[in-house]
Coordinates of C-alpha atoms and ligand atoms in Angstrom, one line a residue:
X1 CA -59.8 125.0 132.3
X2 CA -58.3 126.4 129.7
X3 CA -59.7 129.2 127.9
X4 CA -58.2 129.8 124.6
X5 CA -61.7 131.1 123.4
X6 CA -60.5 134.8 123.5
X7 CA -57.2 134.9 122.0
X8 CA -56.9 136.7 118.5
X9 CA -55.6 135.5 115.5
X10 CA -52.1 136.6 114.2
X11 CA -52.0 138.7 111.1
X12 CA -49.9 137.2 108.1
X13 CA -51.1 139.3 105.6
X14 CA -53.7 141.8 104.8
X15 CA -56.7 141.1 103.1
X16 CA -55.0 142.1 99.9
X17 CA -54.3 139.5 97.0
X18 CA -50.8 139.5 95.8
X19 CA -50.3 136.0 94.1
X20 CA -46.9 136.6 94.0
X21 CA -46.3 137.4 97.4
X22 CA -48.5 134.7 98.7
X23 CA -45.8 132.3 95.9
X24 CA -43.2 133.7 98.4
X25 CA -45.0 132.1 100.9
X26 CA -44.4 128.2 99.8
X27 CA -40.2 127.0 99.8
X28 CA -41.5 124.4 97.3
X29 CA -43.3 126.4 95.1
X30 CA -39.3 127.6 94.3
X31 CA -37.8 124.1 92.6
X32 CA -37.4 123.1 89.7
X33 CA -38.1 119.3 88.6
X34 CA -36.8 118.2 85.6
X35 CA -34.3 121.5 85.3
X36 CA -37.5 123.2 84.6
X37 CA -40.1 125.5 87.0
X38 CA -42.4 123.4 89.1
X39 CA -45.9 124.2 87.9
X40 CA -47.9 122.5 90.9
X41 CA -52.3 121.8 89.7
X42 CA -52.8 118.6 91.8
X43 CA -53.7 120.3 94.5
X44 CA -57.2 118.4 94.6
X45 CA -55.0 115.4 95.7
X46 CA -53.0 117.8 98.2
X47 CA -52.0 121.3 98.6
X48 CA -48.5 123.0 99.3
X49 CA -47.5 124.0 102.7
X50 CA -46.5 127.8 103.4
X51 CA -44.0 128.7 105.5
X52 CA -45.8 130.0 108.2
X53 CA -47.6 126.2 108.6
X54 CA -44.5 124.7 109.1
X55 CA -42.5 126.8 111.3
X56 CA -46.0 126.4 113.4
X57 CA -45.4 122.3 113.5
X58 CA -41.6 122.9 114.3
X59 CA -42.4 125.7 116.8
X60 CA -44.7 122.6 118.1
X61 CA -41.8 120.4 118.1
X62 CA -38.9 122.9 119.7
X63 CA -40.9 124.8 122.1
X64 CA -43.2 122.7 123.5
X65 CA -43.9 119.2 122.5
X66 CA -45.3 117.0 125.3
X67 CA -48.4 115.2 125.7
X68 CA -52.1 117.0 125.9
X69 CA -54.6 117.0 128.4
X70 CA -53.0 115.4 131.3
X71 CA -50.0 116.6 132.1
X72 CA -49.9 119.4 134.8
X73 CA -46.8 120.7 133.9
X74 CA -45.8 124.0 131.6
X75 CA -44.8 122.4 128.6
X76 CA -48.7 120.4 128.6
X77 CA -50.3 122.8 129.6
X78 CA -48.9 125.2 126.6
X79 CA -49.3 122.2 124.2
X80 CA -52.5 121.7 125.3
X81 CA -53.6 125.8 124.7
X82 CA -52.3 125.3 121.5
X83 CA -54.1 122.3 120.3
X84 CA -57.3 123.4 122.0
X85 CA -56.8 127.3 120.3
X86 CA -56.6 124.8 116.3
X87 CA -60.5 123.3 117.2
X88 CA -61.3 127.3 117.7
X89 CA -60.0 128.2 114.3
X90 CA -61.9 125.1 113.0
X91 CA -65.4 126.3 114.8
X92 CA -64.9 129.6 114.1
X93 CA -63.8 129.4 110.2
X94 CA -67.2 127.3 109.5
X95 CA -68.7 129.2 111.9
X96 CA -69.7 126.2 114.4
X97 CA -71.6 127.0 117.2
X98 CA -69.4 125.4 119.4
X99 CA -66.0 124.0 120.0
X100 CA -66.9 121.2 121.3
X101 CA -68.6 120.7 118.0
X102 CA -65.4 119.8 116.0
X103 CA -63.7 116.5 116.2
X104 CA -60.0 116.4 115.2
X105 CA -59.9 112.8 112.9
X106 CA -57.2 111.9 110.6
X107 CA -59.0 113.6 107.5
X108 CA -62.5 112.9 105.8
X109 CA -62.2 109.5 105.1
X110 CA -61.7 108.7 108.9
X111 CA -64.9 111.4 109.8
X112 CA -66.8 109.9 107.0
X113 CA -66.0 106.5 108.9
X114 CA -66.7 107.7 112.1
X115 CA -70.2 108.8 111.1
X116 CA -70.6 105.8 109.3
X117 CA -69.4 103.1 112.3
X118 CA -71.3 105.8 115.3
X119 CA -74.0 107.4 114.5
X120 CA -74.6 104.4 111.1
X121 CA -74.3 101.5 113.7
X122 CA -76.9 102.7 116.6
X123 CA -79.3 103.9 113.8
X124 CA -79.5 102.0 110.6
X125 CA -81.1 99.3 110.9
X126 CA -82.1 96.2 108.0
X127 CA -84.8 98.0 104.9
X128 CA -83.3 101.4 105.5
X129 CA -81.5 103.3 103.1
X130 CA -79.1 105.6 102.8
X131 CA -78.6 108.0 99.6
X132 CA -75.3 109.3 98.5
X133 CA -74.6 110.9 94.9
X134 CA -73.1 109.0 91.8
X135 CA -69.8 111.7 91.6
X136 CA -68.6 110.8 95.4
X137 CA -65.1 109.7 96.3
X138 CA -64.8 106.5 97.5
X139 CA -64.1 107.9 101.2
X140 CA -67.7 108.7 100.4
X141 CA -69.2 105.2 99.1
X142 CA -67.4 101.7 100.9
X143 CA -67.9 103.5 104.6
X144 CA -71.5 102.8 103.8
X145 CA -71.0 99.9 101.5
X146 CA -70.1 98.4 104.4
X147 CA -72.9 99.5 106.8
X148 CA -75.4 98.7 104.5
X149 CA -73.4 95.5 104.0
X150 CA -73.5 94.8 107.9
X151 CA -77.1 96.0 108.6
X152 CA -78.8 95.2 105.8
X153 CA -79.4 98.0 104.4
X154 CA -79.7 99.9 100.6
X155 CA -77.4 102.3 99.5
X156 CA -79.0 104.3 96.7
X157 CA -77.7 106.9 94.1
X158 CA -78.5 110.2 92.9
X159 CA -78.0 110.2 89.2
X160 CA -75.9 112.5 87.6
X161 CA -76.5 114.5 84.1
X162 CA -73.7 114.9 81.5
X163 CA -72.1 117.9 82.3
X164 CA -71.5 116.9 85.9
X165 CA -74.1 117.9 88.2
X166 CA -76.8 116.0 90.5
X167 CA -80.2 115.5 89.4
X168 CA -82.3 117.3 91.9
X169 CA -85.4 115.8 90.8
X170 CA -84.1 112.3 91.0
X171 CA -83.1 113.2 94.4
X172 CA -86.6 113.8 95.5
X173 CA -87.4 110.9 94.4
X174 CA -85.0 109.1 95.8
X175 CA -86.1 109.8 99.5
X176 CA -89.0 108.4 101.1
X177 CA -89.8 106.7 104.1
X178 CA -87.2 104.2 104.1
X179 CA -84.4 107.2 104.1
X180 CA -82.9 107.4 107.1
X181 CA -79.3 109.0 105.9
X182 CA -77.9 111.7 103.2
X183 CA -74.0 112.0 102.3
X184 CA -73.0 114.2 99.8
X185 CA -70.0 115.7 98.4
X186 CA -69.8 119.4 98.6
X187 CA -67.3 120.2 95.9
X188 CA -66.1 117.3 93.0
X189 CA -62.7 116.3 93.6
X190 CA -63.2 114.5 89.8
X191 CA -65.5 117.4 88.4
X192 CA -65.1 120.3 90.0
X193 CA -68.9 120.8 90.3
X194 CA -70.0 122.1 93.3
X195 CA -73.7 120.8 94.6
X196 CA -76.6 121.9 95.6
X197 CA -76.1 121.1 98.7
X198 CA -78.0 124.0 100.3
X199 CA -81.1 122.5 99.1
X200 CA -80.4 118.8 99.4
X201 CA -80.4 119.6 103.3
X202 CA -83.8 121.9 103.1
X203 CA -85.0 119.6 101.6
X204 CA -83.7 116.4 103.7
X205 CA -84.9 117.7 106.9
X206 CA -88.7 118.3 105.9
X207 CA -88.2 114.1 106.6
X208 CA -85.9 114.9 109.4
X209 CA -82.8 113.1 107.4
X210 CA -79.6 113.4 108.3
X211 CA -77.2 114.9 105.9
X212 CA -73.7 114.6 106.0
X213 CA -71.0 117.2 104.1
X214 CA -67.7 115.8 102.4
X215 CA -66.1 118.7 102.6
X216 CA -62.8 117.4 101.4
X217 CA -63.0 120.5 98.6
X218 CA -64.8 123.1 99.5
X219 CA -63.4 124.5 102.5
X220 CA -60.4 125.6 100.7
X221 CA -62.8 126.8 97.5
X222 CA -65.8 128.0 99.0
X223 CA -66.8 130.0 102.5
X224 CA -68.6 127.3 104.5
X225 CA -70.7 128.3 106.7
X226 CA -72.0 125.0 108.7
X227 CA -75.0 127.2 110.2
X228 CA -76.1 128.5 107.3
X229 CA -76.4 125.4 105.4
X230 CA -77.2 123.5 108.7
X231 CA -75.7 120.0 108.1
X232 CA -75.6 118.0 110.4
X233 CA -72.1 116.9 109.8
X234 CA -69.4 118.0 107.9
X235 CA -66.4 115.9 107.0
X236 CA -62.9 117.8 105.9
X237 CA -58.9 117.1 105.3
X238 CA -56.2 119.9 106.9
X239 CA -53.9 118.7 103.6
X240 CA -56.6 120.4 101.0
X241 CA -56.5 123.6 102.7
X242 CA -52.3 124.6 102.7
X243 CA -52.5 121.9 106.2
X244 CA -50.8 119.2 107.3
X245 CA -51.6 115.4 105.9
X246 CA -53.1 112.9 108.5
X247 CA -55.3 115.9 110.1
X248 CA -59.1 117.0 109.8
X249 CA -62.1 117.7 111.3
X250 CA -65.4 116.3 111.4
X251 CA -68.7 119.3 112.6
X252 CA -71.2 117.6 114.1
X253 CA -74.7 119.1 115.7
X254 CA -74.3 118.4 119.3
X255 CA -77.7 116.7 120.2
X256 CA -76.8 113.9 116.8
X257 CA -72.8 113.6 118.5
X258 CA -73.9 113.1 122.2
X259 CA -76.4 109.9 121.7
X260 CA -73.4 108.4 119.7
X261 CA -71.8 106.4 120.6
X262 CA -68.1 106.3 120.8
X263 CA -65.8 105.6 117.3
X264 CA -62.5 104.1 119.0
X265 CA -61.9 103.2 123.7
X266 CA -59.1 105.1 124.5
X267 CA -57.2 107.2 126.9
X268 CA -58.5 110.3 127.0
X269 CA -61.9 109.5 125.1
X270 CA -63.4 108.4 129.1
X271 CA -64.7 109.9 132.2
X272 CA -64.0 106.7 134.2
X273 CA -62.8 103.6 133.5
X274 CA -64.0 100.0 135.8
X275 CA -63.7 96.5 134.7
X276 CA -67.2 96.5 134.4
X277 CA -68.1 99.4 133.1
X278 CA -67.0 103.3 132.2
X279 CA -68.2 106.5 131.1
X280 CA -67.1 108.3 128.6
X281 CA -65.9 111.9 128.1
X282 CA -67.8 115.0 127.3
X283 CA -68.0 116.6 123.4
X284 CA -65.4 115.9 121.2
X285 CA -62.8 114.4 123.6
X286 CA -65.3 111.4 123.5
X287 CA -64.5 110.9 120.0
X288 CA -60.8 111.4 120.2
X289 CA -59.6 108.1 121.3
X290 CA -55.6 107.6 122.3
X291 CA -52.6 110.6 121.9
X292 CA -53.7 112.6 119.0
X293 CA -51.8 114.1 115.8
X294 CA -51.1 117.1 118.1
X295 CA -48.3 119.1 116.4
X296 CA -51.3 118.1 112.9
X297 CA -53.6 119.6 114.9
X298 CA -51.5 123.1 115.3
X299 CA -50.5 122.5 111.7
X300 CA -53.6 123.1 110.6
X301 CA -55.0 125.9 112.7
X302 CA -52.4 127.6 111.3
X303 CA -53.5 126.8 107.6
X304 CA -57.0 128.1 109.1
X305 CA -55.2 131.4 110.1
X306 CA -53.2 131.4 106.9
X307 CA -56.7 131.3 104.5
X308 CA -58.6 133.7 106.5
X309 CA -55.5 135.9 106.4
X310 CA -55.5 135.8 102.8
X311 CA -59.3 136.0 102.5
X312 CA -61.3 133.3 101.4
X313 CA -63.4 135.4 99.3
X314 CA -60.1 136.9 97.4
X315 CA -59.1 133.0 97.1
X316 CA -62.2 132.7 95.9
X317 CA -62.3 135.4 93.0
X318 CA -58.6 133.9 92.1
X319 CA -59.5 130.6 91.8
X320 CA -62.6 131.2 89.1
X321 CA -60.4 133.6 87.4
X322 CA -58.4 130.7 86.8
X323 CA -60.7 128.1 86.1
X324 CA -62.2 130.5 83.3
X325 CA -59.3 131.4 81.8
X326 CA -57.7 127.7 81.6
X327 CA -61.3 126.1 80.4
X328 CA -61.1 128.7 77.5
X329 CA -57.1 127.6 77.1
X330 CA -57.9 124.1 76.5
X331 CA -61.3 124.3 74.5
X332 CA -59.2 125.4 72.0
X333 CA -57.2 122.0 71.3
X334 CA -58.2 119.8 69.4
X335 CA -59.3 116.8 70.0
X336 CA -59.4 117.8 74.1
X337 CA -63.0 117.3 75.9
X338 CA -63.7 118.6 79.5
X339 CA -65.0 115.8 81.6
X340 CA -67.2 117.9 84.2
X341 CA -69.3 121.1 82.4
X342 CA -71.3 122.1 85.7
X343 CA -72.8 125.5 85.6
X344 CA -71.5 126.0 89.9
X345 CA -67.9 124.7 89.9
X346 CA -64.7 125.1 91.4
X347 CA -61.4 125.0 90.8
X348 CA -60.9 121.6 89.5
X349 CA -60.7 121.1 85.3
X350 CA -60.8 117.5 83.7
X351 CA -60.3 116.7 80.6
X352 CA -59.9 113.9 77.9
X353 CA -57.3 113.7 74.9
X354 CA -58.3 111.6 71.6
X355 CA -56.7 108.5 71.3
X356 CA -54.2 110.1 74.4
X357 CA -54.2 107.8 77.9
X358 CA -54.3 110.6 80.6
X359 CA -51.2 108.6 82.1
X360 CA -49.1 109.4 79.1
X361 CA -50.1 112.8 79.5
X362 CA -49.2 112.9 82.6
X363 CA -45.9 111.4 82.1
X364 CA -45.0 113.7 79.4
X365 CA -45.9 116.9 81.5
X366 CA -44.1 116.2 84.4
X367 CA -41.0 116.4 81.9
X368 CA -42.0 119.8 81.7
X369 CA -42.3 120.4 85.7
X370 CA -45.8 120.2 85.2
X371 CA -47.6 117.8 88.3
X372 CA -51.2 116.8 87.1
X373 CA -53.3 113.9 88.5
X374 CA -54.3 111.2 86.2
X375 CA -56.5 108.5 86.7
X376 CA -59.7 107.7 88.2
X377 CA -59.2 110.3 91.4
X378 CA -61.1 107.5 94.0
X379 CA -64.4 108.1 92.0
X380 CA -64.5 104.5 90.0
X381 CA -68.2 105.0 89.5
X382 CA -67.7 108.4 88.3
X383 CA -65.6 107.2 85.9
X384 CA -68.1 104.4 84.5
X385 CA -70.9 107.0 84.3
X386 CA -68.7 108.9 81.4
X387 CA -67.7 105.3 79.9
X388 CA -63.9 106.6 80.7
X389 CA -60.7 104.7 82.7
X390 CA -59.8 108.0 83.7
X391 CA -59.2 111.7 83.1
X392 CA -56.3 114.0 83.0
X393 CA -56.9 117.1 86.1
X394 CA -55.5 119.9 86.7
X395 CA -56.9 121.9 90.3
X396 CA -56.4 125.1 91.0
X397 CA -54.7 127.3 94.6
X398 CA -54.0 130.2 95.6
X399 CA -50.5 130.1 94.4
X400 CA -51.6 129.4 90.9
X401 CA -50.6 131.4 87.7
X402 CA -52.7 131.8 84.3
X403 CA -48.7 131.6 83.0
X404 CA -48.4 128.5 84.7
X405 CA -51.7 127.5 83.1
X406 CA -50.0 128.6 79.5
X407 CA -47.1 126.2 80.7
X408 CA -49.9 123.4 81.4
X409 CA -51.2 124.5 77.8
X410 CA -48.0 124.5 75.6
X411 CA -47.4 120.7 77.7
X412 CA -50.8 119.5 75.9
X413 CA -49.6 120.6 72.4
X414 CA -46.3 118.8 72.6
X415 CA -47.9 115.9 73.9
X416 CA -50.5 115.7 70.9
X417 CA -47.3 116.0 69.0
X418 CA -45.3 113.3 70.8
X419 CA -47.9 111.0 70.0
X420 CA -48.7 112.5 66.1
Ligands
PLP1 N1 -63.0 113.3 99.6 C1 -63.2 114.1 98.6 C2 -64.2 114.6 97.4 C3 -61.7 113.9 98.4 O1 -61.1 114.9 97.2 C4 -60.9 113.2 99.2 C5 -59.6 113.2 99.2 O2 -59.4 113.6 97.5 C6 -61.1 112.5 100.0 C7 -62.7 112.1 100.1 C8 -60.4 111.9 101.2 O3 -59.5 112.5 101.8 P1 -58.8 111.7 103.1 O4 -57.9 111.4 101.9 O5 -57.5 113.2 102.9 O6 -59.4 111.6 104.0

């Protein structure tokens, strides 16, 4: 048994926030796009990776590549230790009680599908109801829709107001004896709204209804403490918190995870296999069938270490100032309307410009070196709610600066000129 619990994290930098120093850690930020400095404001889609993370992945492939958990040889032991250490880093980062509550997945999408397929199939019956909100990412709509179709259950939707905030009173009205599960986004990727998830969880637990939080945009912008929140499940993706793509995690309460059937069958998730019957491995391995993304997990662990050493509080403070500054700057642009004006908001700025399609805005900004996202952001029902086909979205990360926001604003002004 490998005990990595006692290992301490390597210190990357002091808890002192210097955005210019941080930018030096991200090699891609030195890149030119169309001969302009890259201004990367598409962080809600995916964040850039610091050299520390890139080096850890490189180190894995150059010094320890081998399969985990099964080998007695030195490489396998080292790789297993590094992989399990990443699990502990996640456990500490979200303040889970045990590392067996952290299941590696491909990301948020797979984590939600895991719960919908495993917990959902075992517990949801005909006539039951599952509550989600109007601002969910498709990843937190479609898995529940599939489950409801299969079980003849009903999906109920928490409405939102014109500012892009959940209407709590309407949520309370939706909860009834048929409600068997609630799955809500913590921070909206399209609006930046920070939802009152603790309040939702408290209310749901009065009726013994489990709550899953889609934390894809939360772990990188907020201090997430699963014990304090008392959520039953939390899903997130590594690539949105400066880690690699294709890796993420599901946190779950032990009693729920223990009672859930496996999601996928294969190697590593078993205890004993005969043709007649198979018994399953203990948590978390029961849910990790097959060879996992070992390098990805190690990369995610490194990303969490990097973020922890910068200090999530410092990141929040910096991103809040960027959001305030950018909101003020774009508000002065005639014909620009911000979509999503919640009181509690994280670093996402979605907007529409009168008579200019978001794709045209995105294309012209690209010529200025500015990367933003345009489209429905995988939240089509939310776009329908605001009666728009798409928005332009700038989303911030710890390495963004006010000067970059100025470049964005100037680019928007140029765009307006071009379109008359
Ligand atoms: N949920 C939210 C709020 C998101 O922003 C995203 C990605 O944009 C997802 C879920 C899906 O994440 P992934 O594609 O990494 O599984």
